[in-house]
Amino acid sequence: MLAFGLLIDAFLGDDDDTSESTPPVDDGTIYGSTGDDILNTGPADDIVNAGAGSDIVHGGLGNDVIDGWTGDDELFGDQGDDTLLGYEGADSLYGGNGADVLAGEAGNDNLAGGAGNDQLTGGLGEDNLTGGTGNDGLYGGTGDDNLNGGDGRDFLAGGEGNDELRGGNLGDTLFGDEGADTLYGNGGWDRLYGGEGDDVVRGGWGNDSLYGDYGVDTLSGGQGDDYLSGYYRGTNAGIDEDDDGDLLFAGDGDDVILMGNNDYALGGSGNDTFETGTWINADSAPRIGDFDPAEDTLNIYYDVDTPPAGAPVAQLSATIADATEVLLDGNVVAILYDVTDPTLVTFATIGTEFAEAS
C-alpha cells in the first residue's frame, strides 16, 4: 500500500517470502518487511529502511539513503550520490556511479565504491573494501580487513587489526594503524605508514615514502627513488622511541634511508644516502649491509642546540670482522659491513632541528 503525504511509504507486510516494491515517484521513504525483500527505488531522492531479513535494495536514480538494518543485505546505490548503511549482518554494499558513502558497521562486510570519489568504512568485523575508480577514502575499522584503493589517488587506513592495504597506480596514502599490517603502494608516488605493530611495507613502482613507525617493521622501497624511515620519533624530538630494530630494503634507485636503533639497512642499486644521528643509543647502532664507498653517502644528524664536540670518526671495528664503525663523540652511530678501508667512507654532519630529520 502506498500512502502519499510528507513521506511516501511502501509497506510490504511481514511474511518470509521474497517481496518486491513499486517505488514512489517523489521523494519518500520505503520500508521493508521482517522477511527477505527486494526493494527498488525510483528516479527521486529516496530513503529506504529495509528492515529485518536478508534484503536486496537498488537505489536507482537519485541521491538515496539506504539502511539495510538487520540481516545479510545487498545494497546497490546505482546512480547518484548515495549513502548505504549495512548495520548488522554480513552485508554487501555497492556504490555504483557518484560520490557515495558506504558503511558496513557490524558484521563481515564487502564494500565496493564503484565510480566516483567514495568514502568507505568497514566498522566492526573482518571487511573487504574496494574503492574502484575515483579518489576514495577507505577506513577498515576493527577486525582484520582488506582494503584496495583501485584507480585514483586514494587514502586508506586499516584501523585496529591485522590489515592488508593495497594502493593503485596513482599516488596513494596508506596508514596501517594498529596491528601487524601489510601495505602495498604499487604504482605511483605513495606515502605508506605502518603505524603500531610489526608491519610489512612495500612501495612498489614510483618514488615512494615509507615509514615503519612503531614495532619490528620490514620496509621495501622497490623501484624508484624512495625514502625509508626506521626512525620513530614519537613525541620526543631527537629520541628514537622504538629500539626493536627494523629491516630496511631500499631496492633500485637513488634512495634515502633514515635509520633508527638496531635497524639493518640495504640500499640496493643506485647512489644511496644512509642517515643516522645522535638519537642512536649505545650498543644499538644501525647496520648497513651493502654500503659502497664509491656510490653511497652517510649523513649524521645532530641537534643544532647541542652540537657534537668533534668531527665523526670512521675506524675499523675491533669486534666485527671486515666492518667499519662510524663514531660521533665516542658513540657508534653506524656499522658498515664489508668496508675495510675507513678512509673511503664519505659522510657529512648536518645540524638540524630534529623534527626536520624525522
Coordinates of C-alpha atoms in Angstrom, one line a residue:
M1 CA 0.0 0.0 0.0
L2 CA 1.3 3.4 -0.9
A3 CA 0.4 6.3 1.4
F4 CA 1.1 9.7 -0.1
G5 CA 1.9 12.6 2.3
L6 CA 5.1 14.3 3.6
L7 CA 6.7 10.9 3.4
I8 CA 5.8 8.2 0.9
D9 CA 5.9 4.7 2.4
A10 CA 5.6 1.3 0.8
F11 CA 4.6 -1.3 3.4
L12 CA 5.3 -4.9 2.3
G13 CA 3.8 -7.0 5.1
D14 CA 5.7 -9.3 7.4
D15 CA 5.8 -12.7 5.7
D16 CA 9.0 -14.5 5.0
D17 CA 8.6 -14.7 1.2
T18 CA 10.6 -12.5 -1.2
S19 CA 8.5 -9.5 -2.0
E20 CA 9.1 -6.6 -4.4
S21 CA 8.0 -3.0 -4.1
T22 CA 7.0 -0.5 -6.7
P23 CA 8.9 2.7 -5.8
P24 CA 7.2 6.1 -5.3
V25 CA 7.9 8.7 -8.0
D26 CA 8.5 11.5 -5.5
D27 CA 11.0 11.8 -2.6
G28 CA 9.9 9.4 0.1
T29 CA 10.6 6.5 2.4
I30 CA 10.3 2.8 1.6
Y31 CA 10.0 0.4 4.4
G32 CA 10.9 -3.3 4.1
S33 CA 9.3 -6.1 6.0
T34 CA 10.6 -8.6 8.5
G35 CA 11.2 -11.0 5.7
D36 CA 13.6 -11.1 2.7
D37 CA 12.7 -8.2 0.5
I38 CA 13.6 -6.9 -2.9
L39 CA 13.2 -3.1 -3.0
N40 CA 13.6 -0.9 -6.0
T41 CA 13.5 2.9 -5.7
G42 CA 12.6 5.4 -8.4
P43 CA 14.2 8.4 -10.0
A44 CA 13.9 10.7 -7.0
D45 CA 16.0 11.0 -3.8
D46 CA 14.6 8.2 -1.7
I47 CA 15.1 6.9 1.9
V48 CA 14.9 3.1 2.4
N49 CA 14.8 1.2 5.6
A50 CA 14.9 -2.4 4.5
G51 CA 14.0 -3.8 8.0
A52 CA 14.8 -7.3 9.2
G53 CA 15.7 -10.1 6.9
S54 CA 18.3 -10.5 4.1
D55 CA 17.2 -7.9 1.6
I56 CA 18.2 -6.7 -1.8
V57 CA 17.8 -2.9 -2.4
H58 CA 18.5 -1.0 -5.6
G59 CA 18.8 2.8 -5.3
G60 CA 18.2 3.6 -8.9
L61 CA 18.4 7.3 -10.0
G62 CA 18.7 10.0 -7.4
N63 CA 20.7 10.6 -4.2
D64 CA 19.4 7.8 -2.0
V65 CA 19.9 6.8 1.7
I66 CA 19.6 3.0 2.1
D67 CA 19.7 1.3 5.5
G68 CA 19.9 -2.5 5.3
W69 CA 19.1 -2.9 9.0
T70 CA 19.4 -6.5 10.3
G71 CA 20.2 -9.4 8.1
D72 CA 22.7 -10.2 5.3
D73 CA 21.8 -7.5 2.9
E74 CA 22.8 -6.5 -0.7
L75 CA 22.6 -2.7 -1.2
F76 CA 23.1 -1.1 -4.6
G77 CA 23.4 2.7 -4.9
D78 CA 23.3 2.7 -8.7
Q79 CA 23.2 6.3 -10.0
G80 CA 23.5 9.4 -7.8
D81 CA 25.4 10.3 -4.6
D82 CA 24.2 7.6 -2.3
T83 CA 24.6 6.6 1.4
L84 CA 24.5 2.9 2.1
L85 CA 24.4 1.5 5.7
G86 CA 24.8 -2.2 6.3
Y87 CA 24.1 -2.1 10.0
E88 CA 24.1 -5.7 11.4
G89 CA 24.9 -8.8 9.4
A90 CA 27.3 -9.8 6.6
D91 CA 26.4 -7.2 4.1
S92 CA 27.4 -6.3 0.5
L93 CA 27.3 -2.7 -0.4
Y94 CA 27.9 -1.4 -4.0
G95 CA 28.0 2.4 -4.5
G96 CA 27.8 2.5 -8.3
N97 CA 28.2 5.8 -10.0
G98 CA 28.5 9.0 -8.0
A99 CA 30.2 10.2 -4.8
D100 CA 28.9 7.6 -2.4
V101 CA 29.2 6.9 1.3
L102 CA 29.3 3.2 2.4
A103 CA 29.3 2.0 6.0
G104 CA 29.3 -1.7 6.7
E105 CA 29.0 -1.3 10.5
A106 CA 28.7 -4.6 12.4
G107 CA 29.5 -7.9 10.6
N108 CA 32.0 -9.1 8.0
D109 CA 31.0 -6.9 5.1
N110 CA 32.0 -6.4 1.4
L111 CA 32.1 -2.7 0.2
A112 CA 32.7 -1.6 -3.3
G113 CA 32.6 2.1 -4.1
G114 CA 32.5 1.9 -7.9
A115 CA 32.9 5.1 -9.9
G116 CA 33.3 8.5 -8.2
N117 CA 35.0 9.8 -5.1
D118 CA 33.7 7.5 -2.4
Q119 CA 34.0 7.1 1.3
L120 CA 34.0 3.5 2.7
T121 CA 34.0 2.4 6.3
G122 CA 34.1 -1.2 7.3
G123 CA 33.3 -0.8 11.0
L124 CA 33.2 -3.9 13.2
G125 CA 34.2 -7.3 11.7
E126 CA 36.6 -8.5 9.0
D127 CA 35.7 -6.5 6.0
N128 CA 36.7 -6.2 2.3
L129 CA 36.8 -2.6 0.9
T130 CA 37.4 -1.8 -2.7
G131 CA 37.4 1.9 -3.8
G132 CA 37.1 1.5 -7.6
T133 CA 37.7 4.5 -9.8
G134 CA 38.0 7.9 -8.3
N135 CA 39.8 9.4 -5.3
D136 CA 38.4 7.3 -2.5
G137 CA 38.8 7.1 1.3
L138 CA 38.8 3.6 2.8
Y139 CA 38.7 3.0 6.6
G140 CA 38.8 -0.6 7.8
G141 CA 37.8 -0.1 11.4
T142 CA 38.2 -3.0 13.9
G143 CA 39.0 -6.5 12.7
D144 CA 41.4 -8.0 10.1
D145 CA 40.4 -6.0 7.0
N146 CA 41.4 -6.0 3.3
L147 CA 41.5 -2.6 1.6
N148 CA 42.1 -2.0 -2.1
G149 CA 42.0 1.6 -3.3
G150 CA 41.7 0.8 -7.0
D151 CA 42.3 3.6 -9.5
G152 CA 42.7 7.2 -8.3
R153 CA 44.5 8.9 -5.6
D154 CA 43.2 7.2 -2.5
F155 CA 43.5 7.3 1.3
L156 CA 43.5 4.0 3.1
A157 CA 43.5 3.5 6.9
G158 CA 43.4 0.0 8.3
G159 CA 42.4 0.7 11.9
E160 CA 42.6 -2.0 14.5
G161 CA 43.5 -5.5 13.5
N162 CA 46.0 -7.1 11.1
D163 CA 45.0 -5.4 7.9
E164 CA 46.2 -5.6 4.2
L165 CA 46.1 -2.4 2.3
R166 CA 46.8 -2.0 -1.4
G167 CA 47.1 1.2 -3.4
G168 CA 46.6 1.6 -7.1
N169 CA 48.6 3.0 -10.0
L170 CA 48.5 6.7 -8.8
G171 CA 49.8 8.3 -5.7
D172 CA 48.1 6.9 -2.6
T173 CA 48.4 7.4 1.2
L174 CA 48.2 4.2 3.3
F175 CA 48.1 4.0 7.1
G176 CA 48.3 0.6 8.7
D177 CA 47.4 1.9 12.2
E178 CA 47.2 -0.7 14.9
G179 CA 48.1 -4.4 14.4
A180 CA 50.6 -6.3 12.2
D181 CA 49.7 -4.8 8.8
T182 CA 50.8 -5.4 5.2
L183 CA 50.9 -2.3 2.9
Y184 CA 51.5 -2.3 -0.9
G185 CA 51.9 1.0 -2.6
N186 CA 52.0 -0.5 -6.1
G187 CA 52.3 2.2 -8.9
G188 CA 52.6 5.9 -8.3
W189 CA 54.3 8.1 -5.7
D190 CA 52.9 6.7 -2.5
R191 CA 53.2 7.6 1.2
L192 CA 53.0 4.5 3.4
Y193 CA 52.9 4.4 7.3
G194 CA 53.0 1.1 9.1
G195 CA 51.7 2.5 12.4
E196 CA 51.8 0.4 15.6
G197 CA 52.7 -3.3 15.3
D198 CA 55.1 -5.4 13.3
D199 CA 54.3 -4.3 9.7
V200 CA 55.4 -5.1 6.2
V201 CA 55.5 -2.1 4.0
R202 CA 56.2 -2.3 0.2
G203 CA 56.5 0.7 -2.0
G204 CA 56.3 -0.8 -5.5
W205 CA 56.9 1.4 -8.5
G206 CA 57.4 5.1 -8.2
N207 CA 59.2 7.4 -5.8
D208 CA 57.7 6.4 -2.5
S209 CA 58.0 7.4 1.1
L210 CA 57.8 4.5 3.7
Y211 CA 57.6 4.9 7.5
G212 CA 57.7 1.9 9.7
D213 CA 56.7 3.8 12.8
Y214 CA 56.5 1.6 16.0
G215 CA 57.3 -2.1 16.0
V216 CA 59.6 -4.5 14.2
D217 CA 58.9 -3.5 10.6
T218 CA 60.1 -4.6 7.2
L219 CA 60.3 -1.8 4.6
S220 CA 60.9 -2.5 0.9
G221 CA 61.2 0.5 -1.4
G222 CA 61.1 -1.4 -4.7
Q223 CA 61.7 0.6 -7.9
G224 CA 62.2 4.3 -7.9
D225 CA 63.9 6.9 -5.8
D226 CA 62.5 6.1 -2.4
Y227 CA 62.6 7.4 1.2
L228 CA 62.6 4.8 4.0
S229 CA 62.4 5.7 7.7
G230 CA 63.1 3.2 10.5
Y231 CA 63.5 6.1 13.0
Y232 CA 60.4 6.5 15.2
R233 CA 60.5 10.0 16.8
G234 CA 57.2 9.8 18.7
T235 CA 56.6 12.9 20.8
N236 CA 60.2 13.4 21.8
A237 CA 62.4 15.3 19.4
G238 CA 65.8 13.7 19.0
I239 CA 64.9 10.4 20.6
D240 CA 64.2 7.1 18.8
E241 CA 61.4 5.7 20.9
D242 CA 61.5 2.3 19.1
D243 CA 64.7 0.3 19.5
D244 CA 63.3 -3.1 18.3
G245 CA 65.1 -2.8 15.0
D246 CA 63.6 -2.6 11.5
L247 CA 64.7 -4.2 8.2
L248 CA 65.1 -1.5 5.5
F249 CA 65.5 -2.6 1.9
A250 CA 65.6 0.3 -0.5
G251 CA 65.8 -1.5 -3.8
D252 CA 66.5 0.1 -7.2
G253 CA 67.1 3.8 -7.5
D254 CA 68.8 6.6 -5.6
D255 CA 67.3 6.2 -2.2
V256 CA 67.4 7.9 1.2
I257 CA 67.3 5.6 4.3
L258 CA 66.8 7.1 7.7
M259 CA 67.9 4.6 10.3
G260 CA 66.9 4.1 13.9
N261 CA 68.2 2.0 16.8
N262 CA 69.1 -1.6 15.8
D263 CA 68.0 -1.3 12.2
Y264 CA 69.5 -3.2 9.4
A265 CA 69.6 -1.5 6.0
L266 CA 70.4 -2.4 2.4
G267 CA 70.5 0.3 -0.2
G268 CA 70.4 -1.9 -3.2
S269 CA 71.5 -0.5 -6.6
G270 CA 71.9 3.3 -7.1
N271 CA 73.6 6.1 -5.3
D272 CA 72.0 5.8 -1.8
T273 CA 72.1 8.1 1.2
F274 CA 72.1 6.5 4.6
E275 CA 71.1 8.7 7.5
T276 CA 71.8 8.3 11.2
G277 CA 72.2 10.7 14.2
T278 CA 72.7 11.3 17.8
W279 CA 69.4 9.6 18.6
I280 CA 71.3 6.3 18.3
N281 CA 71.7 4.7 21.8
A282 CA 74.9 3.0 23.0
D283 CA 75.3 -0.6 21.6
S284 CA 72.3 0.0 19.3
A285 CA 74.0 1.3 16.1
P286 CA 72.2 0.6 12.8
R287 CA 74.0 -1.8 10.4
I288 CA 74.4 -1.2 6.7
G289 CA 74.9 -4.4 4.8
D290 CA 75.9 -3.0 1.3
F291 CA 77.5 0.4 1.8
D292 CA 79.5 1.2 -1.3
P293 CA 82.0 4.0 -0.7
A294 CA 82.2 4.7 -4.4
E295 CA 78.5 5.4 -4.7
D296 CA 76.9 5.9 -1.2
T297 CA 76.9 8.6 1.4
L298 CA 76.4 8.6 5.1
N299 CA 74.7 11.6 6.8
I300 CA 74.9 12.1 10.5
Y301 CA 72.4 14.4 12.1
Y302 CA 72.7 16.3 15.4
D303 CA 70.6 18.9 17.2
V304 CA 71.8 22.5 16.5
D305 CA 71.2 23.3 20.1
T306 CA 73.6 20.6 21.3
P307 CA 76.3 20.3 18.6
P308 CA 78.9 17.5 18.9
A309 CA 82.3 18.2 20.5
G310 CA 84.2 16.9 17.5
A311 CA 84.0 15.5 14.0
P312 CA 82.8 12.0 13.2
V313 CA 85.5 9.3 13.1
A314 CA 85.4 6.2 10.9
Q315 CA 87.5 3.3 12.1
L316 CA 87.8 -0.5 11.7
S317 CA 85.7 -2.4 14.1
A318 CA 87.5 -4.2 16.9
T319 CA 84.8 -6.7 17.3
I320 CA 83.2 -7.2 13.8
A321 CA 85.4 -8.6 11.1
D322 CA 85.6 -6.6 7.8
A323 CA 83.4 -3.8 9.2
T324 CA 83.9 -0.1 9.7
E325 CA 82.3 1.8 12.6
V326 CA 81.4 5.4 12.4
L327 CA 81.5 7.3 15.8
L328 CA 80.4 10.7 16.9
D329 CA 81.6 11.9 20.2
G330 CA 82.7 8.3 21.0
N331 CA 79.2 6.7 20.3
V332 CA 78.9 4.3 17.4
V333 CA 76.2 5.7 15.1
A334 CA 76.6 3.3 12.2
I335 CA 78.3 0.0 11.3
L336 CA 79.3 -0.6 7.7
Y337 CA 79.7 -4.2 6.8
D338 CA 82.4 -5.3 4.2
V339 CA 84.0 -1.8 4.3
T340 CA 87.7 -2.5 5.2
D341 CA 89.1 1.0 4.3
P342 CA 87.5 3.6 6.6
T343 CA 89.2 6.4 4.7
L344 CA 87.0 5.7 1.7
V345 CA 83.8 6.4 3.6
T346 CA 82.0 9.7 2.6
F347 CA 80.0 11.2 5.4
A348 CA 78.7 14.6 6.5
T349 CA 77.4 16.1 9.7
I350 CA 74.2 18.0 9.5
G351 CA 72.9 20.3 12.2
T352 CA 69.1 20.5 12.2
E353 CA 66.1 20.7 14.4
F354 CA 65.3 17.0 14.9
A355 CA 61.7 17.5 13.8
E356 CA 63.1 18.1 10.3
A357 CA 65.0 14.8 10.4
S358 CA 62.1 12.6 11.3

